[in-house]
Amino acid sequence: MSISVLVADDQAMIRTSLRLILEDEPDITVVAEARDGAEAVALARQLRPDVCLVDIRMPRLDGIDVTRALAGPGIADPLRVVIVTTFGLDEYVYGALQAGALGFVLKDGDPTLFTAAVRAASVGDALISPSITRRLLRDLAPGRTSPALQPNPPLTDRETDVVRAVARGRTNQEIAATLFISVSTVKGHLTAIQNKLGARNRSEITAWAWESHLMPGSADQRNSSR
């Protein structure tokens, strides 16, 4: 089955470029284009595409507002939103993560990331441009007075390995290959991790990993290396 996609961006050239990149793939179809955030929300609610590819800065409603309206807390049947941005480090991106965005891709990155992010989001996985996640959450973590709250019961060693892999943007298949376990086992670990952390998706797992200083470059990691 073809993956249906809504593309929302206020620049016609970017919408056209994204359509060409996505529809060059046999399993992806762009079903609509939106010129601003309000149009994106209206079309998404009407058409119910598999994935919404949304710019972070648009007229009327920005990407955060669009994400909150389509995938935020309290939405009974949320859609899957992937944020597309030119900003490698931007408070809007973190706001979108909190609003329920499933993925983040840089516009000036590898074009294959767009199709990979769409495919990942269509099955409930996430693909996040590593530079966005590292730079945003690394800079946020040192400003915290204490690490994020630790789950009770705590994560197992293997669950911690999975969390680190998720924070690096790895897919379930890549995690399974790296840890020498099955994809179904990875999914089981992710379910347990989400329950323990109270996380709704992989983006929130990634945020917790950085805020808990589990990743190289976080505050505790830097201090321990001194």
Coordinates of N, CA, C and O in Angstrom, one line a residue, residues 7-21 33-35 107 114:
V7 N 2.0 17.5 2.6 CA 3.2 18.4 2.7 C 2.7 19.8 3.0 O 1.9 20.4 2.3
A8 N 3.2 20.4 4.1 CA 2.9 21.8 4.5 C 4.1 22.7 4.6 O 5.0 22.4 5.4
D9 N 4.1 23.7 3.8 CA 5.2 24.6 3.8 C 4.8 25.9 3.0 O 4.0 25.8 2.1
D10 N 5.2 27.1 3.5 CA 4.7 28.3 2.9 C 5.5 28.7 1.7 O 5.1 29.6 1.0
Q11 N 6.5 27.9 1.3 CA 7.3 28.2 0.1 C 6.9 27.2 -0.9 O 7.2 26.0 -0.8
A12 N 6.4 27.7 -2.1 CA 6.0 26.8 -3.2 C 7.1 25.9 -3.7 O 7.0 24.8 -4.0
M13 N 8.3 26.5 -3.8 CA 9.5 25.8 -4.3 C 9.8 24.6 -3.4 O 10.1 23.5 -3.9
I14 N 9.7 24.8 -2.1 CA 10.0 23.7 -1.2 C 9.0 22.6 -1.2 O 9.3 21.4 -1.2
R15 N 7.7 23.0 -1.3 CA 6.6 22.0 -1.5 C 6.8 21.2 -2.7 O 6.7 20.0 -2.7
T16 N 7.2 21.8 -3.8 CA 7.4 21.1 -5.1 C 8.6 20.2 -5.0 O 8.5 19.0 -5.4
S17 N 9.7 20.6 -4.3 CA 10.8 19.8 -4.2 C 10.5 18.6 -3.3 O 10.9 17.4 -3.6
L18 N 9.8 18.8 -2.2 CA 9.4 17.7 -1.4 C 8.5 16.7 -2.1 O 8.7 15.4 -2.0
R19 N 7.6 17.2 -2.8 CA 6.7 16.3 -3.6 C 7.5 15.4 -4.6 O 7.3 14.2 -4.7
L20 N 8.5 16.1 -5.3 CA 9.3 15.3 -6.3 C 10.1 14.3 -5.6 O 10.3 13.1 -6.1
I21 N 10.7 14.6 -4.4 CA 11.5 13.6 -3.7 C 10.7 12.5 -3.2 O 11.1 11.3 -3.4
E33 N -1.1 19.5 -0.6 CA -0.1 20.4 -0.2 C -0.9 21.6 0.6 O -2.0 22.0 0.2
A34 N -0.2 22.1 1.6 CA -0.8 23.2 2.4 C 0.2 24.4 2.4 O 1.4 24.2 2.5
R35 N -0.4 25.6 2.2 CA 0.5 26.8 2.2 C 0.7 27.4 3.5 O 1.5 28.3 3.6
K107 N 16.0 20.5 6.3 CA 15.7 20.7 4.9 C 17.0 20.5 4.1 O 17.0 20.1 2.9
F114 N 14.1 12.4 4.1 CA 12.7 12.7 4.0 C 11.9 11.4 3.8 O 10.9 11.2 4.5

